[in-house]
């Protein structure tokens, strides 16, 4: 129960950050013809990788807590490096697809890719549930 409550709060914070990005972006482009709906889509698009990292983090914390932080930092760093420098370093699609952000479109310039978002969110939810189950089975002594 402890982990599931924390996961719910963290997921709400990630979604709130995506909403803040959307509203801040909308305020920044006011008067340029980009509507609030398009910016809300962009905010959702930015929250999806965060939710995936949260789900993977819960899974790692439940299975191997000492590895959770280094692996998550590596995942975020790798995704950033591949997204920023990937196409200038390689054209290998397999390498580029390892970034969490490669699969999401450039919203609001393009439409949301709902099948991709659904797949990423399902993977994040599955990882979080499996992590909570693994955490519940750990042999922890309460003080």
Coordinates of N, CA and C in Angstrom, one line a residue:
X1 N 0.8 -1.2 0.0 CA 0.0 0.0 0.0 C 0.9 1.3 0.0
X2 N 2.0 1.2 0.7 CA 2.8 2.4 0.8 C 3.3 2.8 -0.6
X3 N 3.8 1.9 -1.4 CA 4.3 2.2 -2.7 C 3.2 2.6 -3.7
X4 N 2.0 2.0 -3.6 CA 0.9 2.4 -4.5 C 0.4 3.8 -4.2
X5 N 0.4 4.2 -3.0 CA 0.0 5.6 -2.7 C 1.0 6.6 -3.2
X6 N 2.3 6.3 -3.0 CA 3.3 7.2 -3.5 C 3.3 7.2 -5.1
X7 N 3.1 6.1 -5.7 CA 3.0 6.1 -7.1 C 1.8 6.9 -7.7
X8 N 0.7 6.9 -7.0 CA -0.4 7.7 -7.4 C -0.1 9.2 -7.3
X9 N 0.5 9.5 -6.2 CA 0.9 10.9 -6.0 C 1.9 11.4 -7.0
X10 N 2.9 10.5 -7.3 CA 3.9 10.9 -8.3 C 3.3 11.0 -9.7
X11 N 2.4 10.1 -10.0 CA 1.7 10.2 -11.3 C 0.9 11.5 -11.5
X12 N 0.2 11.8 -10.4 CA -0.5 13.1 -10.4 C 0.4 14.3 -10.6
X13 N 1.6 14.2 -9.9 CA 2.6 15.3 -10.1 C 3.1 15.4 -11.5
X14 N 3.4 14.2 -12.1 CA 3.9 14.2 -13.5 C 2.8 14.8 -14.4
X15 N 1.6 14.4 -14.2 CA 0.5 15.0 -15.1 C 0.3 16.4 -14.8
X16 N 0.4 16.8 -13.5 CA 0.4 18.3 -13.2 C 1.5 19.1 -13.9
X17 N 2.7 18.5 -13.9 CA 3.8 19.2 -14.6 C 3.5 19.3 -16.1
X18 N 2.9 18.2 -16.7 CA 2.5 18.3 -18.1 C 1.5 19.4 -18.3
X19 N 0.5 19.5 -17.4 CA -0.5 20.6 -17.5 C 0.2 21.9 -17.4
X20 N 1.1 22.1 -16.4 CA 1.8 23.4 -16.3 C 2.6 23.7 -17.5
X21 N 3.3 22.7 -18.1 CA 4.0 23.0 -19.4 C 3.0 23.4 -20.5
X22 N 1.9 22.8 -20.5 CA 0.9 23.2 -21.5 C 0.4 24.6 -21.3
X23 N 0.0 24.9 -20.1 CA -0.5 26.3 -19.8 C 0.6 27.3 -20.0
X24 N 1.8 27.0 -19.6 CA 2.9 28.0 -19.8 C 3.2 28.2 -21.2
X25 N 3.2 27.1 -22.0 CA 3.5 27.2 -23.4 C 2.4 27.9 -24.1
X26 N 1.1 27.7 -23.7 CA 0.0 28.4 -24.3 C 0.1 29.9 -24.0
X27 N 0.5 30.3 -22.8 CA 0.7 31.7 -22.5 C 1.8 32.3 -23.3
X28 N 2.8 31.5 -23.5 CA 4.0 32.0 -24.3 C 3.7 32.2 -25.8
X29 N 2.8 31.4 -26.3 CA 2.5 31.6 -27.8 C 1.2 32.3 -28.0
X30 N 0.6 32.9 -27.0 CA -0.6 33.6 -27.1 C -0.5 34.6 -28.3
X31 N -1.6 34.6 -29.1 CA -1.6 35.5 -30.2 C -0.9 35.0 -31.5
X32 N -0.4 33.7 -31.5 CA 0.2 33.2 -32.7 C -0.6 32.1 -33.3
X33 N -1.9 32.0 -32.9 CA -2.8 31.1 -33.5 C -2.7 29.6 -33.0
X34 N -2.0 29.4 -32.0 CA -2.0 28.0 -31.4 C -2.9 28.0 -30.2
X35 N -3.9 27.2 -30.3 CA -4.9 27.1 -29.3 C -4.5 26.4 -28.0
X36 N -5.4 26.5 -27.0 CA -5.1 25.8 -25.8 C -5.2 24.3 -25.9
X37 N -6.1 23.8 -26.8 CA -6.2 22.4 -27.0 C -5.0 21.8 -27.5
X38 N -4.3 22.5 -28.5 CA -3.1 21.9 -29.1 C -2.0 21.9 -28.0
X39 N -2.0 22.9 -27.1 CA -0.9 23.0 -26.1 C -1.2 22.0 -25.0
X40 N -2.5 21.7 -24.7 CA -2.8 20.6 -23.8 C -2.3 19.3 -24.3
X41 N -2.5 19.1 -25.6 CA -2.0 17.9 -26.2 C -0.4 17.8 -26.1
X42 N 0.2 18.9 -26.3 CA 1.7 19.0 -26.1 C 2.1 18.6 -24.7
X43 N 1.3 19.1 -23.7 CA 1.6 18.8 -22.3 C 1.4 17.4 -22.0
X44 N 0.4 16.8 -22.5 CA 0.2 15.3 -22.4 C 1.4 14.6 -23.0
X45 N 1.8 15.0 -24.2 CA 2.9 14.4 -24.9 C 4.2 14.4 -24.0
X46 N 4.4 15.5 -23.3 CA 5.6 15.6 -22.4 C 5.5 14.7 -21.2
X47 N 4.2 14.5 -20.7 CA 4.0 13.7 -19.5 C 4.2 12.2 -19.7
X48 N 4.0 11.7 -20.9 CA 4.0 10.3 -21.1 C 5.4 9.7 -20.8
X49 N 6.5 10.2 -21.3 CA 7.8 9.6 -20.9 C 8.1 9.7 -19.4
X50 N 7.6 10.7 -18.8 CA 7.7 10.8 -17.3 C 7.0 9.7 -16.6
X51 N 5.8 9.3 -17.1 CA 5.0 8.2 -16.5 C 5.7 6.9 -16.8
X52 N 6.3 6.8 -18.0 CA 7.0 5.5 -18.3 C 8.2 5.3 -17.3
X53 N 8.9 6.4 -17.1 CA 10.1 6.4 -16.2 C 9.6 6.1 -14.8
X54 N 8.4 6.6 -14.4 CA 7.9 6.3 -13.1 C 7.5 4.9 -12.9
X55 N 6.9 4.3 -13.9 CA 6.5 2.9 -13.9 C 7.7 2.0 -13.9
X56 N 8.7 2.3 -14.7 CA 10.0 1.5 -14.7 C 10.7 1.6 -13.3
X57 N 10.6 2.8 -12.8 CA 11.2 3.0 -11.5 C 10.6 2.2 -10.4
X58 N 9.2 2.1 -10.4 CA 8.5 1.3 -9.4 C 8.9 -0.2 -9.6
X59 N 9.0 -0.6 -10.8 CA 9.4 -2.0 -11.1 C 10.8 -2.3 -10.5
X60 N 11.7 -1.4 -10.8 CA 13.1 -1.6 -10.4 C 13.2 -1.5 -8.8
X61 N 12.4 -0.6 -8.2 CA 12.4 -0.4 -6.8 C 11.8 -1.6 -6.1
X62 N 10.9 -2.3 -6.7 CA 10.3 -3.5 -6.2 C 11.2 -4.7 -6.3
X63 N 12.0 -4.7 -7.4 CA 12.8 -5.9 -7.7 C 14.2 -5.7 -7.2
X64 N 14.9 -4.6 -7.5 CA 16.3 -4.4 -7.1 C 16.4 -2.9 -6.7
X65 N 16.1 -2.6 -5.5 CA 16.1 -1.2 -5.1 C 17.4 -0.4 -5.3
X66 N 18.5 -1.1 -5.1 CA 19.8 -0.4 -5.2 C 20.1 0.0 -6.7
X67 N 19.5 -0.7 -7.6 CA 19.7 -0.4 -9.0 C 18.8 0.6 -9.6
X68 N 17.7 0.9 -8.8 CA 16.6 1.7 -9.4 C 17.2 3.1 -9.8
X69 N 17.8 3.8 -8.9 CA 18.3 5.2 -9.3 C 19.3 5.2 -10.4
X70 N 20.4 4.4 -10.4 CA 21.3 4.5 -11.5 C 20.7 4.1 -12.8
X71 N 19.9 3.1 -12.8 CA 19.3 2.6 -14.1 C 18.3 3.7 -14.6
X72 N 17.5 4.3 -13.7 CA 16.6 5.4 -14.2 C 17.4 6.6 -14.7
X73 N 18.4 7.0 -14.0 CA 19.2 8.1 -14.5 C 19.8 7.8 -15.9
X74 N 20.3 6.5 -16.0 CA 20.8 6.1 -17.3 C 19.8 6.1 -18.4
X75 N 18.6 5.7 -18.1 CA 17.5 5.7 -19.0 C 17.1 7.1 -19.5
X76 N 17.0 8.0 -18.5 CA 16.7 9.4 -18.9 C 17.8 10.0 -19.7
X77 N 19.0 9.8 -19.2 CA 20.2 10.4 -19.9 C 20.3 9.8 -21.3
X78 N 20.2 8.5 -21.5 CA 20.2 7.9 -22.8 C 19.1 8.5 -23.7
X79 N 17.9 8.6 -23.2 CA 16.8 9.1 -24.0 C 17.1 10.5 -24.5
X80 N 17.6 11.3 -23.6 CA 18.0 12.7 -23.9 C 19.1 12.8 -25.0
X81 N 20.1 12.0 -24.8 CA 21.2 12.0 -25.7 C 20.8 11.5 -27.1
X82 N 20.0 10.4 -27.1 CA 19.6 9.9 -28.4 C 18.6 10.9 -29.1
X83 N 17.7 11.5 -28.3 CA 16.8 12.5 -28.9 C 17.5 13.7 -29.4
X84 N 18.5 14.2 -28.7 CA 19.2 15.4 -29.1 C 20.2 15.2 -30.2
X85 N 21.0 14.1 -30.1 CA 22.2 13.9 -31.0 C 22.0 12.7 -31.9
X86 N 21.0 11.9 -31.7 CA 20.9 10.6 -32.4 C 20.9 10.7 -33.9
X87 N 20.2 11.5 -34.5 CA 20.1 11.5 -36.0 C 21.4 12.1 -36.6
X88 N 22.2 12.9 -35.8 CA 23.4 13.4 -36.4 C 24.6 12.3 -36.2
X89 N 24.4 11.4 -35.3 CA 25.4 10.4 -35.0 C 25.1 9.1 -35.8
X90 N 23.9 8.7 -35.9 CA 23.6 7.4 -36.6 C 22.2 7.5 -37.3
X91 N 22.0 6.7 -38.2 CA 20.7 6.6 -38.9 C 20.1 5.2 -38.6
X92 N 20.7 4.5 -37.7 CA 20.2 3.2 -37.3 C 18.9 3.3 -36.5
X93 N 17.8 2.9 -37.0 CA 16.5 3.0 -36.4 C 16.4 2.3 -35.1
X94 N 17.1 1.2 -34.9 CA 17.1 0.4 -33.7 C 17.6 1.2 -32.6
X95 N 18.7 1.9 -32.8 CA 19.3 2.8 -31.8 C 18.4 4.0 -31.5
X96 N 17.9 4.6 -32.5 CA 17.0 5.7 -32.3 C 15.7 5.4 -31.5
X97 N 15.2 4.2 -31.7 CA 14.0 3.7 -31.1 C 14.2 3.4 -29.6
X98 N 15.4 3.4 -29.1 CA 15.6 3.1 -27.7 C 15.3 4.3 -26.8
X99 N 15.2 5.5 -27.4 CA 14.8 6.7 -26.6 C 13.3 6.7 -26.4
X100 N 12.9 7.1 -25.2 CA 11.5 7.2 -24.9 C 10.8 8.2 -25.7
X101 N 11.5 9.3 -26.0 CA 10.9 10.4 -26.7 C 10.8 10.3 -28.2
X102 N 11.6 9.3 -28.8 CA 11.5 9.2 -30.2 C 10.2 8.8 -30.7
X103 N 9.4 8.1 -29.9 CA 8.2 7.5 -30.3 C 7.0 8.5 -30.3
X104 N 7.2 9.6 -29.7 CA 6.2 10.6 -29.6 C 6.4 11.7 -30.7
X105 N 5.3 12.2 -31.2 CA 5.4 13.2 -32.3 C 5.7 14.5 -31.8
X106 N 6.1 15.5 -32.7 CA 6.4 16.8 -32.3 C 5.1 17.7 -32.1
X107 N 4.4 17.4 -31.1 CA 3.1 18.0 -30.8 C 3.4 19.4 -30.3
X108 N 2.8 20.5 -30.7 CA 1.5 20.6 -31.5 C 1.7 20.7 -33.0
X109 N 2.9 20.6 -33.5 CA 3.2 20.7 -34.9 C 2.5 19.5 -35.6
X110 N 2.4 18.4 -34.9 CA 1.7 17.2 -35.5 C 0.7 16.7 -34.4
X111 N -0.2 15.8 -34.9 CA -1.2 15.3 -34.0 C -0.6 14.3 -33.0
X112 N -1.3 14.1 -31.9 CA -0.9 13.1 -30.9 C -0.9 11.7 -31.6
X113 N 0.0 10.9 -31.2 CA 0.0 9.5 -31.7 C -0.6 8.6 -30.7
X114 N -1.9 8.5 -30.7 CA -2.6 7.8 -29.6 C -2.3 6.4 -29.5
X115 N -2.0 5.6 -30.5 CA -1.6 4.2 -30.3 C -0.3 4.1 -29.6
X116 N 0.6 4.9 -29.9 CA 1.9 4.9 -29.2 C 1.8 5.3 -27.8
X117 N 1.0 6.4 -27.5 CA 0.7 6.8 -26.2 C 0.1 5.7 -25.3
X118 N -0.9 5.1 -25.9 CA -1.6 4.0 -25.2 C -0.7 2.9 -24.9
X119 N 0.2 2.5 -25.8 CA 1.1 1.4 -25.6 C 2.1 1.8 -24.5
X120 N 2.7 3.0 -24.5 CA 3.6 3.5 -23.5 C 2.9 3.5 -22.1
X121 N 1.7 4.0 -22.1 CA 1.0 4.1 -20.8 C 0.6 2.7 -20.3
X122 N 0.3 1.8 -21.1 CA 0.0 0.4 -20.7 C 1.3 -0.2 -20.2
X123 N 2.4 0.0 -20.8 CA 3.7 -0.5 -20.3 C 4.0 0.1 -19.0
X124 N 3.8 1.4 -18.9 CA 4.1 2.0 -17.6 C 3.2 1.5 -16.5
X125 N 1.9 1.3 -16.8 CA 1.0 0.8 -15.7 C 1.4 -0.6 -15.4
X126 N 1.7 -1.4 -16.3 CA 2.1 -2.8 -16.0 C 3.3 -2.9 -15.2
X127 N 4.3 -2.1 -15.5 CA 5.5 -2.0 -14.8 C 5.3 -1.6 -13.3
X128 N 4.4 -0.5 -13.2 CA 4.1 0.0 -11.9 C 3.4 -1.1 -11.0
X129 N 2.4 -1.8 -11.6 CA 1.7 -2.8 -10.9 C 2.6 -4.0 -10.5
X130 N 3.5 -4.4 -11.4 CA 4.4 -5.5 -11.1 C 5.4 -5.0 -10.0
X131 N 5.8 -3.8 -10.1 CA 6.7 -3.2 -9.1 C 6.1 -3.2 -7.7
X132 N 4.8 -2.8 -7.7 CA 4.1 -2.8 -6.4 C 3.9 -4.2 -5.8
X133 N 3.6 -5.1 -6.7 CA 3.5 -6.5 -6.2 C 4.9 -7.0 -5.7
X134 N 5.9 -6.7 -6.4 CA 7.3 -7.2 -6.0 C 7.7 -6.5 -4.7
X135 N 7.3 -5.2 -4.6 CA 7.6 -4.5 -3.3 C 6.9 -5.1 -2.1
X136 N 5.6 -5.5 -2.4 CA 4.8 -6.1 -1.3 C 5.3 -7.4 -0.8
X137 N 6.1 -8.1 -1.7 CA 6.6 -9.4 -1.4 C 8.0 -9.4 -0.8
X138 N 8.6 -8.2 -0.7 CA 9.9 -8.1 -0.2 C 9.9 -8.3 1.3
X139 N 10.9 -8.8 1.9 CA 11.0 -9.1 3.3 C 11.5 -7.9 4.0
X140 N 10.6 -7.0 4.4 CA 10.9 -5.8 5.1 C 10.5 -5.9 6.5
X141 N 11.3 -5.3 7.4 CA 11.0 -5.3 8.8 C 10.6 -3.8 9.1
X142 N 9.5 -3.7 9.7 CA 9.1 -2.3 10.1 C 9.6 -1.9 11.4
X143 N 10.0 -0.7 11.6 CA 10.5 -0.2 12.9 C 9.5 0.2 13.8

